Short mmCIF file of C-alpha atoms in Angstrom, two decimals:
data_model
loop_
_atom_site.label_atom_id
_atom_site.label_comp_id
_atom_site.label_asym_id
_atom_site.label_seq_id
_atom_site.Cartn_x
_atom_site.Cartn_y
_atom_site.Cartn_z
CA MET A 11 -62.24 131.78 34.03
CA LYS A 12 -59.90 128.84 33.54
CA ASN A 13 -56.32 129.07 34.74
CA TYR A 14 -53.62 130.82 32.76
CA LYS A 15 -50.36 132.64 33.45
CA ILE A 16 -49.33 136.29 33.20
CA VAL A 17 -45.81 137.46 32.36
CA ILE A 18 -44.85 141.14 32.60
CA PRO A 19 -41.72 141.77 30.48
CA ALA A 20 -39.86 144.83 31.79
CA ARG A 21 -36.55 146.18 30.54
CA TYR A 22 -34.63 149.20 31.76
CA ALA A 23 -33.26 150.35 28.41
CA SER A 24 -35.56 152.63 26.42
CA SER A 25 -34.57 155.22 23.83
CA ARG A 26 -37.31 157.64 24.91
CA LEU A 27 -37.72 156.81 28.59
CA PRO A 28 -34.76 154.99 30.17
CA GLY A 29 -35.82 153.19 33.33
CA LYS A 30 -39.48 153.40 32.32
CA PRO A 31 -40.74 150.55 34.57
CA LEU A 32 -39.41 152.42 37.62
CA ILE A 33 -41.02 155.78 36.88
CA GLU A 34 -43.05 156.84 39.90
CA LEU A 35 -46.79 157.23 39.35
CA ALA A 36 -49.05 158.25 42.21
CA GLY A 37 -46.45 157.15 44.74
CA LYS A 38 -45.60 153.76 43.23
CA PRO A 39 -43.25 152.58 40.47
CA MET A 40 -45.08 151.91 37.22
CA ILE A 41 -44.21 148.21 37.26
CA GLN A 42 -46.08 147.90 40.58
CA HIS A 43 -49.24 149.41 39.09
CA VAL A 44 -49.04 146.91 36.21
CA TYR A 45 -48.51 144.06 38.68
CA GLU A 46 -51.59 145.19 40.63
CA ARG A 47 -53.66 145.10 37.43
CA ALA A 48 -52.51 141.49 37.00
CA LEU A 49 -53.46 140.64 40.60
CA GLU A 50 -57.01 141.85 39.90
CA THR A 51 -57.53 138.80 37.67
CA GLY A 52 -57.05 136.42 40.60
CA ILE A 53 -54.44 134.46 38.64
CA LYS A 54 -51.73 132.90 40.80
CA ASP A 55 -48.90 132.56 38.25
CA ILE A 56 -47.74 136.16 37.68
CA VAL A 57 -44.10 136.71 36.74
CA VAL A 58 -42.05 139.86 36.16
CA ALA A 59 -39.44 139.04 33.49
CA THR A 60 -36.49 141.42 33.39
CA ASP A 61 -32.79 141.61 32.54
CA ASP A 62 -32.07 144.40 35.02
CA ASP A 63 -31.25 144.03 38.72
CA ARG A 64 -32.78 147.42 39.57
CA ILE A 65 -36.17 146.37 38.24
CA ALA A 66 -35.84 142.94 39.83
CA ASP A 67 -35.07 144.41 43.26
CA VAL A 68 -38.04 146.78 43.14
CA ALA A 69 -40.40 144.02 41.91
CA ARG A 70 -39.32 141.62 44.65
CA GLY A 71 -39.78 144.47 47.13
CA PHE A 72 -43.52 144.61 46.45
CA GLY A 73 -43.84 140.83 46.44
CA ALA A 74 -43.57 139.89 42.77
CA ASP A 75 -42.18 136.63 41.45
CA VAL A 76 -39.20 137.58 39.24
CA VAL A 77 -37.35 135.68 36.53
CA MET A 78 -34.05 137.14 35.33
CA THR A 79 -33.73 136.80 31.56
CA SER A 80 -31.09 137.34 28.88
CA VAL A 81 -30.06 140.86 27.85
CA ASN A 82 -30.02 139.75 24.20
CA HIS A 83 -33.76 139.40 23.55
CA GLU A 84 -35.09 141.53 20.70
CA ASN A 85 -38.66 141.69 21.99
CA GLY A 86 -41.01 140.69 24.79
CA THR A 87 -42.05 137.50 23.02
CA GLU A 88 -38.50 136.13 23.18
CA ARG A 89 -38.26 137.12 26.84
CA ILE A 90 -41.50 135.32 27.67
CA ALA A 91 -40.35 132.24 25.75
CA GLU A 92 -37.32 132.09 28.04
CA VAL A 93 -39.55 132.32 31.13
CA ALA A 94 -41.72 129.45 29.85
CA ARG A 95 -38.60 127.34 29.27
CA VAL A 96 -37.05 128.14 32.66
CA ARG A 97 -40.29 127.37 34.49
CA GLY A 98 -40.94 124.20 32.50
CA TRP A 99 -44.48 125.19 31.55
CA GLU A 100 -46.51 122.72 29.48
CA ASP A 101 -47.19 123.08 25.73
CA GLN A 102 -50.90 123.81 26.21
CA ASP A 103 -50.37 126.39 28.96
CA VAL A 104 -51.63 129.88 28.10
CA ILE A 105 -49.62 133.03 28.87
CA VAL A 106 -50.78 136.62 28.64
CA ASN A 107 -48.07 139.17 27.82
CA LEU A 108 -48.93 142.14 30.05
CA GLN A 109 -46.78 145.05 28.90
CA GLY A 110 -44.86 146.76 31.69
CA ASP A 111 -45.93 150.23 30.48
CA GLU A 112 -49.71 149.69 30.71
CA PRO A 113 -50.62 150.67 34.30
CA LEU A 114 -54.26 151.32 33.37
CA ILE A 115 -55.04 148.06 31.55
CA PRO A 116 -58.51 146.77 32.57
CA ARG A 117 -58.74 143.28 34.05
CA GLN A 118 -61.38 142.36 31.47
CA LEU A 119 -58.93 142.80 28.58
CA ILE A 120 -56.40 140.49 30.20
CA GLU A 121 -59.16 137.90 30.60
CA LYS A 122 -60.38 138.31 27.01
CA THR A 123 -56.87 137.77 25.70
CA ALA A 124 -56.55 134.56 27.70
CA ALA A 125 -60.04 133.33 26.80
CA SER A 126 -59.29 133.50 23.07
CA LEU A 127 -56.74 130.72 23.56
CA LEU A 128 -58.44 128.80 26.35
CA ASP A 129 -61.59 128.44 24.26
CA ARG A 130 -59.81 127.72 20.95
CA PRO A 131 -57.18 124.95 21.06
CA GLU A 132 -56.40 125.56 17.38
CA ALA A 133 -55.06 129.06 18.14
CA GLY A 134 -51.40 129.64 18.97
CA MET A 135 -51.68 133.35 19.67
CA SER A 136 -54.36 135.83 20.65
CA SER A 137 -54.74 139.59 20.66
CA LEU A 138 -57.27 142.44 20.63
CA CYS A 139 -58.64 144.91 18.11
CA THR A 140 -61.11 147.78 18.10
CA PRO A 141 -63.21 149.38 15.33
CA ILE A 142 -61.76 152.40 13.53
CA HIS A 143 -64.13 155.36 13.27
CA ASP A 144 -61.78 158.16 12.20
CA ASP A 145 -60.51 158.90 8.68
CA ASP A 146 -57.10 159.93 9.97
CA ASP A 147 -56.67 156.63 11.87
CA ALA A 148 -57.78 154.66 8.82
CA PHE A 149 -54.92 156.00 6.73
CA ASP A 150 -52.30 156.55 9.46
CA THR A 151 -49.39 154.14 8.96
CA ASN A 152 -48.72 154.18 12.71
CA VAL A 153 -52.15 152.61 13.27
CA VAL A 154 -51.89 148.90 12.55
CA LYS A 155 -54.95 147.36 10.89
CA VAL A 156 -56.09 143.75 10.88
CA VAL A 157 -58.50 141.83 8.65
CA LEU A 158 -60.43 139.04 10.37
CA ASP A 159 -62.13 135.96 9.02
CA ARG A 160 -65.68 135.08 10.09
CA ALA A 161 -64.41 133.22 13.17
CA GLY A 162 -62.30 136.14 14.38
CA PHE A 163 -58.92 134.82 13.25
CA ALA A 164 -56.42 137.22 11.70
CA MET A 165 -56.03 137.00 7.94
CA TYR A 166 -53.46 139.81 7.68
CA PHE A 167 -52.01 142.78 9.56
CA SER A 168 -50.86 145.93 7.79
CA ARG A 169 -50.01 149.58 8.23
CA ALA A 170 -52.08 150.23 5.11
CA SER A 171 -55.84 150.81 5.20
CA ILE A 172 -57.10 147.25 4.77
CA PRO A 173 -59.44 145.94 3.49
CA TRP A 174 -58.95 148.35 0.60
CA ASP A 175 -62.25 149.62 -0.82
CA ARG A 176 -61.11 149.89 -4.44
CA ASP A 177 -64.04 151.87 -5.84
CA GLY A 178 -64.80 153.84 -2.69
CA TYR A 179 -61.25 155.05 -2.16
CA LYS A 180 -60.91 155.90 -5.83
CA ALA A 181 -64.00 158.09 -5.65
CA ASN A 182 -63.26 159.58 -2.19
CA PRO A 183 -59.52 159.53 -1.39
CA GLY A 184 -58.81 159.92 2.30
CA VAL A 185 -62.35 159.02 3.39
CA MET A 186 -62.62 155.64 5.09
CA THR A 187 -64.94 153.03 3.66
CA THR A 188 -68.43 152.44 5.05
CA LYS A 189 -68.91 149.16 3.18
CA LEU A 190 -67.22 147.06 5.83
CA PRO A 191 -65.57 147.56 9.24
CA LEU A 192 -61.93 148.49 9.70
CA TYR A 193 -60.17 147.25 12.82
CA ARG A 194 -57.21 148.68 14.69
CA HIS A 195 -54.89 146.08 16.17
CA LEU A 196 -54.01 146.60 19.83
CA GLY A 197 -50.62 145.25 20.83
CA MET A 198 -51.60 142.95 23.68
CA TYR A 199 -50.81 139.27 23.12
CA GLY A 200 -51.55 135.86 24.52
CA TYR A 201 -49.44 132.84 23.66
CA ARG A 202 -49.67 129.11 23.93
CA VAL A 203 -46.38 127.69 25.18
CA SER A 204 -46.18 125.38 22.16
CA PHE A 205 -46.13 128.46 19.92
CA LEU A 206 -43.36 130.08 21.97
CA LYS A 207 -41.24 126.98 21.45
CA GLN A 208 -41.80 127.32 17.69
CA TYR A 209 -41.16 131.05 17.71
CA THR A 210 -37.60 130.76 18.94
CA SER A 211 -36.71 128.74 15.82
CA MET A 212 -38.68 130.81 13.28
CA GLU A 213 -36.55 132.82 10.91
CA PRO A 214 -37.80 136.38 10.20
CA CYS A 215 -39.85 136.61 6.99
CA ALA A 216 -39.98 139.25 4.26
CA LEU A 217 -43.51 140.38 5.18
CA GLU A 218 -42.45 141.07 8.75
CA GLY A 219 -39.52 143.14 7.54
CA ALA A 220 -41.52 145.11 4.99
CA GLU A 221 -44.35 146.08 7.36
CA SER A 222 -42.19 146.12 10.53
CA LEU A 223 -44.79 143.95 12.29
CA GLU A 224 -43.47 140.94 14.16
CA GLN A 225 -46.88 139.19 14.32
CA LEU A 226 -46.64 138.60 10.56
CA ARG A 227 -43.90 136.08 11.28
CA ALA A 228 -46.44 133.91 13.09
CA LEU A 229 -48.94 134.12 10.21
CA TRP A 230 -46.19 133.35 7.70
CA TYR A 231 -45.48 130.07 9.50
CA GLY A 232 -49.16 129.14 9.72
CA VAL A 233 -49.83 130.03 13.34
CA ARG A 234 -53.47 131.01 13.91
CA ILE A 235 -54.07 134.27 15.80
CA HIS A 236 -57.49 134.91 17.30
CA LEU A 237 -58.57 138.47 18.08
CA SER A 238 -61.31 139.68 20.41
CA VAL A 239 -63.07 142.83 19.22
CA ILE A 240 -63.52 145.42 21.97
CA ASP A 241 -65.53 148.64 21.74
CA GLU A 242 -62.89 150.98 23.15
CA PRO A 243 -59.08 150.88 23.31
CA PRO A 244 -57.50 150.19 26.72
CA GLY A 245 -56.32 152.85 29.14
CA HIS A 246 -53.50 155.17 28.18
CA GLY A 247 -50.00 153.65 28.24
CA ILE A 248 -46.69 155.43 28.78
CA ASP A 249 -44.38 155.97 25.81
CA THR A 250 -43.14 159.54 26.28
CA PRO A 251 -42.48 161.92 29.21
CA SER A 252 -45.69 163.81 28.38
CA ASP A 253 -47.73 160.67 29.11
CA VAL A 254 -46.64 160.53 32.76
CA ALA A 255 -48.75 163.41 34.12
CA ARG A 256 -51.83 162.26 32.21
CA VAL A 257 -51.59 158.71 33.55
CA GLU A 258 -50.99 159.98 37.09
CA GLN A 259 -54.25 161.92 36.89
CA LEU A 260 -56.13 158.84 35.67
CA LEU A 261 -54.64 156.68 38.45
CA ALA A 262 -55.65 159.26 41.00
CA ALA A 263 -59.19 159.23 39.64
CA MET A 264 -59.26 155.42 39.86
CA ALA A 265 -58.11 155.56 43.50
CA ALA A 266 -60.79 158.14 44.32
CA ASP A 267 -63.51 155.84 42.96
#
């Protein structure tokens, strides 16, 4: 695998789980588990990007490289763009955005996200998707769908069930099409630094606002996004208090292996 960089954006504020990166899981703060998943890739440039001294102190305590960022960022992409600027990374450098609430993410998915950009200089962003097999997921607006072209580049993202099988859905409402595959977008991203420089000057677009999907801003401005198709979604992340016990059990099982 060629060289790339990993940035772990971690903020303390969270409406559902304040201080989420510092939640203890199997004897370690969650941010440390995520950092250890990054270390498994063998990549040297791994940065924790945060706006909170508590997270920074903990991260430095287990040996992480930390960059303090602005408290005004609206999302992880903006935070990572600041890290790239502060570190003076080159336009063609590739960065994987490793979410700070994914302590079970497999190393292979980090590598796939990076490879999409390393192998395709025309791509500015990369991500992952997985086939949809369930009718409920196909029509659930919380499940983001993506349509790919023949080379694996995103044509569109939507909360609707796309591509829309006009005749099939008319005859069988609520039953997903079998004429062509449906893909669920997984929110893990890779970026080329040149894209991040563009992103900071991109005004939000109407599509992004209507669907509430920030990746549509990149498509609107002509940025190409390549997606790797994986068979199964990654390990369970942490969004609510009920997720904590489940993830602890899975981490314990991993340690036992």
